[in-house]
CSV table of C-alpha atoms in Angstrom, one decimal:
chain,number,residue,atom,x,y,z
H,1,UNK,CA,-19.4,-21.8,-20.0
H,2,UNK,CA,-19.6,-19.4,-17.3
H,3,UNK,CA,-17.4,-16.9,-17.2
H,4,UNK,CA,-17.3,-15.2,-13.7
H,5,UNK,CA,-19.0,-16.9,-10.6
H,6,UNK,CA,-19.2,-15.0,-7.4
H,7,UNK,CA,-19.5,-16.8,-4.0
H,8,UNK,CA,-20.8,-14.6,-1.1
H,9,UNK,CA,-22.7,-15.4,1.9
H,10,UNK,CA,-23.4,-12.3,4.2
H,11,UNK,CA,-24.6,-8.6,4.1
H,12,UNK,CA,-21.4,-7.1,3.9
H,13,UNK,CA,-20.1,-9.2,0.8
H,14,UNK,CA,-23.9,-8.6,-1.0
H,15,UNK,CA,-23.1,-5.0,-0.3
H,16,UNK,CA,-19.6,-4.9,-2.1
H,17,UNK,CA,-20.2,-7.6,-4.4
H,18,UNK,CA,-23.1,-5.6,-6.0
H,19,UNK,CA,-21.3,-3.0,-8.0
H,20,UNK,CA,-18.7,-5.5,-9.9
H,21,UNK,CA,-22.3,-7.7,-10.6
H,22,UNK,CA,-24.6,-5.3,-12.0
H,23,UNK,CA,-21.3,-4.3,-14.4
H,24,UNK,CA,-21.5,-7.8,-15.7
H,25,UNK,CA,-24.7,-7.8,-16.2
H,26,UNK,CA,-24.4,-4.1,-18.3
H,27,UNK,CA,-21.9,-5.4,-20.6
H,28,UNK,CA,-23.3,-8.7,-20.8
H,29,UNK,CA,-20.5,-10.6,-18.7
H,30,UNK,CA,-21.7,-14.2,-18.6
H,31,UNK,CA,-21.9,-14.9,-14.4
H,32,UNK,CA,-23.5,-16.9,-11.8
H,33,UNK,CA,-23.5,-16.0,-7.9
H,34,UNK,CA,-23.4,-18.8,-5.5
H,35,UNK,CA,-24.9,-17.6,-1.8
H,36,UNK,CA,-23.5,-20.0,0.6
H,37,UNK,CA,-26.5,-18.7,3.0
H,38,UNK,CA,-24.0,-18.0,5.8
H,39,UNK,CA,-26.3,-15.0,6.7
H,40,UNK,CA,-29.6,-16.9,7.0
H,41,UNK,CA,-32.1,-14.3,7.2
H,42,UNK,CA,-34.6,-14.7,4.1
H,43,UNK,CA,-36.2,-11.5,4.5
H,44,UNK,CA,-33.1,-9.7,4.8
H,45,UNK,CA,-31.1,-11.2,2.2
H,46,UNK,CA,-33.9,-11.0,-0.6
H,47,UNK,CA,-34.5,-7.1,0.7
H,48,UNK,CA,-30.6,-6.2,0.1
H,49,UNK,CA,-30.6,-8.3,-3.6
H,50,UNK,CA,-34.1,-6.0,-4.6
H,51,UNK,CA,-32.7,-3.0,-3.1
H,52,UNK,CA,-29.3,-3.6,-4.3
H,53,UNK,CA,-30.9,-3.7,-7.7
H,54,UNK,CA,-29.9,-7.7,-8.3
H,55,UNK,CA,-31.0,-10.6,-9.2
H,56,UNK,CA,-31.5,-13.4,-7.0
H,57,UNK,CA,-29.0,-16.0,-6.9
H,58,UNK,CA,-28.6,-19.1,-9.1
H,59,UNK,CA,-28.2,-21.0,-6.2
H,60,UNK,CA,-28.1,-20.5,-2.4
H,61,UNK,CA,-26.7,-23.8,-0.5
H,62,UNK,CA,-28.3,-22.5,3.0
H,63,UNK,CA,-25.6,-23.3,5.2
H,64,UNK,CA,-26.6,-21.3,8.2
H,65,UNK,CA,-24.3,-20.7,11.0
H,66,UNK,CA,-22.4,-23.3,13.0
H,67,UNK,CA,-19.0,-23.6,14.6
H,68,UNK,CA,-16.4,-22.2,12.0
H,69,UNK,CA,-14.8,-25.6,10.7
H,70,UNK,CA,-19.0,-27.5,10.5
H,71,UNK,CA,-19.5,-23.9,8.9
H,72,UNK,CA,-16.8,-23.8,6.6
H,73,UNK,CA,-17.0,-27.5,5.6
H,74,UNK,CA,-20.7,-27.4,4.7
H,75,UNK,CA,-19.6,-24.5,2.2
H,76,UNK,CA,-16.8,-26.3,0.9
H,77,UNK,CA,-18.5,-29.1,-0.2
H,78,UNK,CA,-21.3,-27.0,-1.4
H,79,UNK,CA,-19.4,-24.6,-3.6
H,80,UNK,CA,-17.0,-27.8,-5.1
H,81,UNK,CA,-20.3,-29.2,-6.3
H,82,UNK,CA,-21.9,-26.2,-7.4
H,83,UNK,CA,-18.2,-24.6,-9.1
H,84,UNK,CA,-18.3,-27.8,-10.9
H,85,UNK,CA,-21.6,-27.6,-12.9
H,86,UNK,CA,-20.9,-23.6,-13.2
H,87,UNK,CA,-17.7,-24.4,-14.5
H,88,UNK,CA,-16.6,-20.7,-14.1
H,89,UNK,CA,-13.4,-19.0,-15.2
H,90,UNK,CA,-12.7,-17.2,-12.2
H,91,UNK,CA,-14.4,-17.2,-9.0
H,92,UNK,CA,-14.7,-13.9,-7.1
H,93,UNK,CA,-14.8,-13.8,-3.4
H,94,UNK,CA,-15.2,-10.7,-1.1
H,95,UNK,CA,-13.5,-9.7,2.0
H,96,UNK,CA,-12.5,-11.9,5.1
H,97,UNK,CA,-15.2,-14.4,5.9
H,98,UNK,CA,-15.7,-18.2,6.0
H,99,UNK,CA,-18.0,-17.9,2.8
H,100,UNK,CA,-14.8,-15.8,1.0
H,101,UNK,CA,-12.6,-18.6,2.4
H,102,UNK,CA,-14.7,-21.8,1.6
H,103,UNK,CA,-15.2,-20.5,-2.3
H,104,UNK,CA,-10.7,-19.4,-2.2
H,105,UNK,CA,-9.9,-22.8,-1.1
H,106,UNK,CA,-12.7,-24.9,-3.1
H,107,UNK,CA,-11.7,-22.9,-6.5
H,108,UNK,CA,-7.9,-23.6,-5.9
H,109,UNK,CA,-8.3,-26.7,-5.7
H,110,UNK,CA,-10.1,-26.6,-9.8
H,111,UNK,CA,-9.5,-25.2,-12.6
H,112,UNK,CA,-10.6,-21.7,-12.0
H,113,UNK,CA,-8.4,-18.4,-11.2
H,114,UNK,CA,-9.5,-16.9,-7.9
H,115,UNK,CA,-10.3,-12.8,-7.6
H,116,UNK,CA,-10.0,-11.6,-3.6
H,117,UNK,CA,-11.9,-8.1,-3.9
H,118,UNK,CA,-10.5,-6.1,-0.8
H,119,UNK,CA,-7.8,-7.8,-0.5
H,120,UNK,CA,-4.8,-6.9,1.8
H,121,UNK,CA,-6.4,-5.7,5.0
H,122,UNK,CA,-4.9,-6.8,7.9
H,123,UNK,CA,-5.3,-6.0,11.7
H,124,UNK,CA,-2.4,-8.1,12.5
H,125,UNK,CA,-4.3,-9.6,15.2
H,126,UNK,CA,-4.2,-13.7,14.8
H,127,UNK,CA,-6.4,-14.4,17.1
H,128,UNK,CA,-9.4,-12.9,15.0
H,129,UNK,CA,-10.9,-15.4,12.4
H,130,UNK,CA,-11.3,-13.1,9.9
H,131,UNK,CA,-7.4,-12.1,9.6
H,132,UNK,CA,-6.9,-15.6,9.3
H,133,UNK,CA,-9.2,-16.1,6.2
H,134,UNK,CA,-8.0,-12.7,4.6
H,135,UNK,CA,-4.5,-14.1,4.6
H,136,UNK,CA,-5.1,-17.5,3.5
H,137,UNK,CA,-7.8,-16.1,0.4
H,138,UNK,CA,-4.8,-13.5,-0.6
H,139,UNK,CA,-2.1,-16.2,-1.0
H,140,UNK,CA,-4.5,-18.5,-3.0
H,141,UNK,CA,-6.2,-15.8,-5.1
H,142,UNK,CA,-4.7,-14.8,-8.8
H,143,UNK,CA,-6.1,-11.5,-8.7
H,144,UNK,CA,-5.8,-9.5,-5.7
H,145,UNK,CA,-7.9,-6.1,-5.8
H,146,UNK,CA,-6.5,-4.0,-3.0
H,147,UNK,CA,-8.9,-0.9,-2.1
H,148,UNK,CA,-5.8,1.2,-1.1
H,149,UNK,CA,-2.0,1.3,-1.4
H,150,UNK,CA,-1.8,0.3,2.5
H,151,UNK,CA,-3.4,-2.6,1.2
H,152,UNK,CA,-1.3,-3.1,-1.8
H,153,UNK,CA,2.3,-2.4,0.8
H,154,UNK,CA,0.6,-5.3,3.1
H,155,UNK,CA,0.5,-7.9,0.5
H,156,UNK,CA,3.9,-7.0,-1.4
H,157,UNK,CA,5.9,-7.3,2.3
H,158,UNK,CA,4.2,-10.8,2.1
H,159,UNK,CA,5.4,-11.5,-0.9
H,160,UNK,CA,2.6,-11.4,-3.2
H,161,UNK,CA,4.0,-10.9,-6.5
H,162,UNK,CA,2.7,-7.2,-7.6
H,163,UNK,CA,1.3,-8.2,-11.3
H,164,UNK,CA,-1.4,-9.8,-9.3
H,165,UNK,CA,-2.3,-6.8,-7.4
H,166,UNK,CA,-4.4,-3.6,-8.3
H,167,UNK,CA,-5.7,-1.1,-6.9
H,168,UNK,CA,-9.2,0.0,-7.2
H,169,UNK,CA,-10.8,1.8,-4.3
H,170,UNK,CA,-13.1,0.2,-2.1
H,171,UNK,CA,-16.5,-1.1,-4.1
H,172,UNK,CA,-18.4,0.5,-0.7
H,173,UNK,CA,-17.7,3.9,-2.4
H,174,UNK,CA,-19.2,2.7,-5.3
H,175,UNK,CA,-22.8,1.0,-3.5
H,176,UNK,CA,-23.1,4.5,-1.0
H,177,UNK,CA,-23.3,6.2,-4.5
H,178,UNK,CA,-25.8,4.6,-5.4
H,179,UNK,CA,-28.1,4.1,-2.6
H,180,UNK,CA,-27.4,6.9,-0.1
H,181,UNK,CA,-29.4,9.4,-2.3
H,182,UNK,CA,-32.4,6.9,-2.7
H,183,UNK,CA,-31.7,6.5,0.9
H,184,UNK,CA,-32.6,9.8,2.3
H,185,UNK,CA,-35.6,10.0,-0.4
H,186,UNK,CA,-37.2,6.9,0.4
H,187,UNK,CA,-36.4,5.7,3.8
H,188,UNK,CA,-38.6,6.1,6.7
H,189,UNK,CA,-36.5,4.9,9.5
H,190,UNK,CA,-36.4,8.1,11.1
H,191,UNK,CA,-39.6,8.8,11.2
H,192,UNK,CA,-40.7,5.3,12.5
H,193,UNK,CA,-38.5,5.3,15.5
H,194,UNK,CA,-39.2,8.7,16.4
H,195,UNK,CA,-35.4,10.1,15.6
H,196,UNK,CA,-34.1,13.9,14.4
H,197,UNK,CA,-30.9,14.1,12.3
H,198,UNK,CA,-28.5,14.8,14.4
H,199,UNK,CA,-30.4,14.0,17.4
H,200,UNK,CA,-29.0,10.1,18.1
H,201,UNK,CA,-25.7,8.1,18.4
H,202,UNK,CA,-26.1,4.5,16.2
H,203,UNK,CA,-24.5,1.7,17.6
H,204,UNK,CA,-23.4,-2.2,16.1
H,205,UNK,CA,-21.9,-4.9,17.8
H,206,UNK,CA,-21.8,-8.1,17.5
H,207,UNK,CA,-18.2,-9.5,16.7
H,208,UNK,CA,-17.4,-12.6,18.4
H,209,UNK,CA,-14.8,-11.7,20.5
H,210,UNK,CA,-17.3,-8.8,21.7
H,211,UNK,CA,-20.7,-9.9,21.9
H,212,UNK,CA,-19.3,-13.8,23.4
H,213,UNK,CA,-17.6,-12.3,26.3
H,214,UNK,CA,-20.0,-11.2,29.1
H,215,UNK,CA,-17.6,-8.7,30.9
H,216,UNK,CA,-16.3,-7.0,27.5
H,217,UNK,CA,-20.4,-6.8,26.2
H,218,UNK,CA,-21.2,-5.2,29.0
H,219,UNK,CA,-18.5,-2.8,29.1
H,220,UNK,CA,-19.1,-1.6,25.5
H,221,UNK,CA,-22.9,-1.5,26.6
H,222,UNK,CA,-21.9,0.8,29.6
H,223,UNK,CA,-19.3,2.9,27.5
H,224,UNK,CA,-22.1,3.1,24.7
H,225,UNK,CA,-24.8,4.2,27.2
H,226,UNK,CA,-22.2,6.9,29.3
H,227,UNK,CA,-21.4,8.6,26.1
H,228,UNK,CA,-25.5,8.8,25.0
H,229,UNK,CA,-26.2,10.4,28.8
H,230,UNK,CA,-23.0,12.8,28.3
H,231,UNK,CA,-24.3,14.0,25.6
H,232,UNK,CA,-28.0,14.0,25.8
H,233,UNK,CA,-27.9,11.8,23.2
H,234,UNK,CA,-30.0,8.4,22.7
H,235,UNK,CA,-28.1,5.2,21.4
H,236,UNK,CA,-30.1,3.4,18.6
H,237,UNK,CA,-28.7,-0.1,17.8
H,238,UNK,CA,-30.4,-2.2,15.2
H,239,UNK,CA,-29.5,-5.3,16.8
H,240,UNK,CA,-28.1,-8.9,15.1
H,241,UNK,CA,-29.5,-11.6,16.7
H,242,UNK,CA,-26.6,-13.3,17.9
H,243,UNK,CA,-26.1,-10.1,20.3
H,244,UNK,CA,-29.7,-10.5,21.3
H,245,UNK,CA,-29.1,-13.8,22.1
H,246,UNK,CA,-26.5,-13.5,24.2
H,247,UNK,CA,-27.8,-10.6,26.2
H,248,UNK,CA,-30.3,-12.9,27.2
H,249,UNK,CA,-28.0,-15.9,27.8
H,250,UNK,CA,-25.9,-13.7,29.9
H,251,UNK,CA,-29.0,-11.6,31.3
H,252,UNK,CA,-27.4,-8.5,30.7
H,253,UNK,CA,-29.8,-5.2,31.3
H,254,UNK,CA,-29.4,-3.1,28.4
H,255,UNK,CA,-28.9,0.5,30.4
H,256,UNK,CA,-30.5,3.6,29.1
H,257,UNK,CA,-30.8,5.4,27.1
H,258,UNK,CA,-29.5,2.8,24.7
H,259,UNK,CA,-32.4,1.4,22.9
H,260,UNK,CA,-32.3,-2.0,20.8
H,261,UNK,CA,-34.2,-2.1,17.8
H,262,UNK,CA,-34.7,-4.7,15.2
H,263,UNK,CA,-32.2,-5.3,12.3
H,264,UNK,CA,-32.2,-2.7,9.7
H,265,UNK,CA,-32.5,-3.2,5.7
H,266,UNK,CA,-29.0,-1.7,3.9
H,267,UNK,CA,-31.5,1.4,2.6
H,268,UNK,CA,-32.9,2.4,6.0
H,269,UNK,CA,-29.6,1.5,7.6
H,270,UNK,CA,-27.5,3.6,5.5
H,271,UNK,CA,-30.2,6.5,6.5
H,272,UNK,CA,-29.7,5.4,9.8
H,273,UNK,CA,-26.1,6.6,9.4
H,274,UNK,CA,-26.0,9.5,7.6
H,275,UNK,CA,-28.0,11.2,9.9
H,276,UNK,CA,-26.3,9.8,13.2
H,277,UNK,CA,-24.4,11.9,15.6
H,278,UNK,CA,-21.8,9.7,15.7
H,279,UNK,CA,-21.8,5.5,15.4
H,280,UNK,CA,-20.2,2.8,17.4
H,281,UNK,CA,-19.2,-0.2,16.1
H,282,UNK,CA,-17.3,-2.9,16.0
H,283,UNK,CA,-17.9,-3.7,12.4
H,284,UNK,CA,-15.2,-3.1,10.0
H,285,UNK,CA,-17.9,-2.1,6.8
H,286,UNK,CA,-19.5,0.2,9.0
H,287,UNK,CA,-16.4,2.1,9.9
H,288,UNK,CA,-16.0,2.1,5.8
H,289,UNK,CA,-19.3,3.6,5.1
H,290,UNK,CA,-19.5,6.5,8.4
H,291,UNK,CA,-16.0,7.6,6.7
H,292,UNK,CA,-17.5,8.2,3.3
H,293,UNK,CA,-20.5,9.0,4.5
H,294,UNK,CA,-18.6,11.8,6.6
H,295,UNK,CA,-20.0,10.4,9.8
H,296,UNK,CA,-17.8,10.5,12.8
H,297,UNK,CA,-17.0,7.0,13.8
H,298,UNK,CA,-15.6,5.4,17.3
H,299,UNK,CA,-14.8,1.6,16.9
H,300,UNK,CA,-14.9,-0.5,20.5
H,301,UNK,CA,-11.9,-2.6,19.2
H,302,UNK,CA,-8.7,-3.0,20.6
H,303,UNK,CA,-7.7,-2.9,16.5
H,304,UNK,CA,-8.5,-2.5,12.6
H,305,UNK,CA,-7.9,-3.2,9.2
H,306,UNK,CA,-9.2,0.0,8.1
H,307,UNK,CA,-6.2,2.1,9.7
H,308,UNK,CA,-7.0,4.4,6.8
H,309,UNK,CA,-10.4,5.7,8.3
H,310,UNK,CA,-7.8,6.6,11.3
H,311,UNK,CA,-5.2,8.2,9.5
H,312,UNK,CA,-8.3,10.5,7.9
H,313,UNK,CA,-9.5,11.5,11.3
H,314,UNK,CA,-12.4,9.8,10.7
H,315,UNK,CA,-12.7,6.8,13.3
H,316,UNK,CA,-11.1,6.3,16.9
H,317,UNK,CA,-10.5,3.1,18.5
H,318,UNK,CA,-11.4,3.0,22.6
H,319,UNK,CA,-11.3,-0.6,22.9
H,320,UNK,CA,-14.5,-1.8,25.3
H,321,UNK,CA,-13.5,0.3,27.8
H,322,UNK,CA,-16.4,2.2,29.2
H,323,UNK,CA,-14.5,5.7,29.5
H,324,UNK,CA,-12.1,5.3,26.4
H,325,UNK,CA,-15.4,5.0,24.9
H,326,UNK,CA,-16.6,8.1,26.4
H,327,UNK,CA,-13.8,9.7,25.7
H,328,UNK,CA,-13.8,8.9,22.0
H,329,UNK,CA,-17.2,9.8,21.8
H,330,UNK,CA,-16.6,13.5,23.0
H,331,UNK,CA,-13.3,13.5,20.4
H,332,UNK,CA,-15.4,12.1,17.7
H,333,UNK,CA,-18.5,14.4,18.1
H,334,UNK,CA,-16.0,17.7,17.8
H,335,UNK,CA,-14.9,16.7,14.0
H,336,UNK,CA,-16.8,18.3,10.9
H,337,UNK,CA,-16.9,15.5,8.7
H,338,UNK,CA,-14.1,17.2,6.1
H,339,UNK,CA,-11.6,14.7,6.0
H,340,UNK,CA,-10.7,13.1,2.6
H,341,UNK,CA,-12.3,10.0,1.4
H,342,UNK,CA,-9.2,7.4,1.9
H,343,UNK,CA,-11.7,4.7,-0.3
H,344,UNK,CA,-11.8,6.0,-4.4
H,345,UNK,CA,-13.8,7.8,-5.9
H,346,UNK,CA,-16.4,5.2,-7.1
H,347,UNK,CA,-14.8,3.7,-9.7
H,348,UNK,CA,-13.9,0.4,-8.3
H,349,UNK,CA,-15.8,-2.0,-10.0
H,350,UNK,CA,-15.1,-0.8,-13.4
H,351,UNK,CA,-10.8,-1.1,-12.6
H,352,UNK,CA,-12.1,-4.8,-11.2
H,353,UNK,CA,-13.7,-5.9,-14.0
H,354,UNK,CA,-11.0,-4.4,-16.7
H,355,UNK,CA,-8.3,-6.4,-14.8
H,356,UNK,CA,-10.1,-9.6,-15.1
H,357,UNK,CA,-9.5,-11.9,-18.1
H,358,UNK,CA,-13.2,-11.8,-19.2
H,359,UNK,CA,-14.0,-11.6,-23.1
H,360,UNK,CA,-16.3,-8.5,-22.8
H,361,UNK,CA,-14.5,-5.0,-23.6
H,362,UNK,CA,-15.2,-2.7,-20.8
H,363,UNK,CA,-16.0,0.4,-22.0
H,364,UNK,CA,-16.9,1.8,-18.5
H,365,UNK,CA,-15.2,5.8,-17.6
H,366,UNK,CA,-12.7,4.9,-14.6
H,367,UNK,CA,-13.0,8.2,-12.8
């Protein structure tokens, strides 16, 4: 019987998932991880597993993307069959998207206990899909790892009974630990596109409720690109191909001098970001890693669930308006960096894995 099975399905979950797998597999914690295949790119996935220092997955169900309830069905049905011949104890799920939700809601409807890493962010902001799966995987899950006490104060107002909560720090503390140094040894991004530390703003964007709206993707485009020419300062953004898609749907001119370049492996993008200006994003991870990564950070939301990067001094929100971005920009480029990690201090997967009911002893310092 298998004791732990983890169901992930995109970049961001491989990224955070990593650190609680590889301590299974050091003290010999019987598991199976189930990709759902949400993020479909082969030679990106099997780049972040290598470089990530994992295994390939038992199983990946290729589910691809889709409208969110084909999307999520597919998985359903794909993780009921494959959590059936697992037969796992718990199932672990990551974060806030329709892979974490498809593998909360298969699992609670068997036998296994469910384990919601990051659990408790909220933006308060319904009409995002993702506050709607990090809700609904919190009031299903048994074990609730919260990465702050924010976190933990969200889910007790909702009524989450504490025993099932802990807090651990955010596993992204524990992955930049591990692959920031091999990062700046190894990675040749830099060099390839021609950049200088310091020398470049990055940019991501490619949330729904940005990258689908024509008006609001141009205006974060035009914020993105005012800010660069303020400064003297090019805009790199490795692009996801739904953004590239729809700048060509819409036929949106990219204005200079941001520059669109292809999607980045975790080690070069992590590289990418440690030696960055400043980055703009609209992704909650990245706003995560530039805070410990002591990067400067501007997020072209009108919200977040990582008010903690705020409350450090670490991020600023503008919205997608052109000169909030701007703005933000100039605000973000005068900080030093020295504001206190919010996240842990890179202990998190060992506090998750002591709090689950698995028959290994874990032995592992908790710093």
């Amino acid at each position: 019987m298998t004791e732990v099975a983890f169901v992930l399905g995109t970049r961001p979950e491989i990224i955070k998932l990593s650190p609680v797998i590889r301590s299974c597999d050091r003290h010999g914690v019987d598991h199976a991880v189930i990709h759902t295949g949400q993020h479909y790119s082969e030679r990106l996935d099997s780049v972040f597993f290598d470089r990530l220092g994992l295994a390939e997955p038992e199983v990946n169900l290729g589910v691809g993307s889709g409208p969110h309830g084909e999307q999520t069905g597919e998985m359903l049905r794909g993780v009921e069959r494959v959590v059936t011949d697992v037969d796992p104890d718990i199932v672990v799920v990551q974060g806030d998207t329709n892979s974490a939700l498809a593998g909360a809601l298969a699992a609670s409807k068997m036998d296994p206990e469910i384990a919601h890493v990051e659990a408790g962010l909220r933006s308060f902001d319904r009409s995002m899909p993702e506050e709607t799966n990090r809700v609904i995987v919190d009031h299903v899950a048994d074990h609730l790892f919260a990465p702050t006490e924010k976190s933990e104060k969200y889910l007790v107002r909702e009524g989450v009974p504490e025993h099932r909560i802990t807090v651990t720090g955010n596993t992204v503390v524990d992955a930049l630990e591990r692959i920031r140094d091999v990062a700046r040894r190894e990675a040749t991004v830099l060099d390839d596109l021609g950049l200088a530390t310091g020398g470049y703003l990055l940019m991501t964007a490619h949330r729904q409720e940005n990258v689908d709206d024509p008006d609001r993707f141009r205006s974060l485009l035009d914020g993105a690109a005012g800010a660069g020419r303020e400064h003297g300062l090019e805009v790199v953004y490795p692009i996801h191909p739904r953004a590239r898609g729809k700048i060509e749907e819409f036929g949106i001119d990219v204005p200079a001098p941001v520059r669109t370049v292809d999607p980045q492996d975790y080690l070069d993008f992590v590289r990418l970001l440690s030696a960055s200006a400043a980055v703009l994003t609209d992704s909650g991870g990245v706003q995560e890693e530039a805070c410990v990564l002591g990067v400067p950070c501007v997020t072209m939301r009108d919200n977040t669930e990582r008010p903690e990067t705020i409350h450090a001094g670490a991020n600023r929100l503008s919205s997608c308006d052109p000169d909030r971005i701007r703005r933000a920009v100039t605000e973000a480029l005068d900080t030093d960096g020295a504001w206190e990690n919010p996240y842990g201090d890179g202990g998190a997967a060992a506090r998750i894995l002591r709090a689950l009911p698995v028959s290994t002893e874990i032995d592992e310092v908790v710093r």
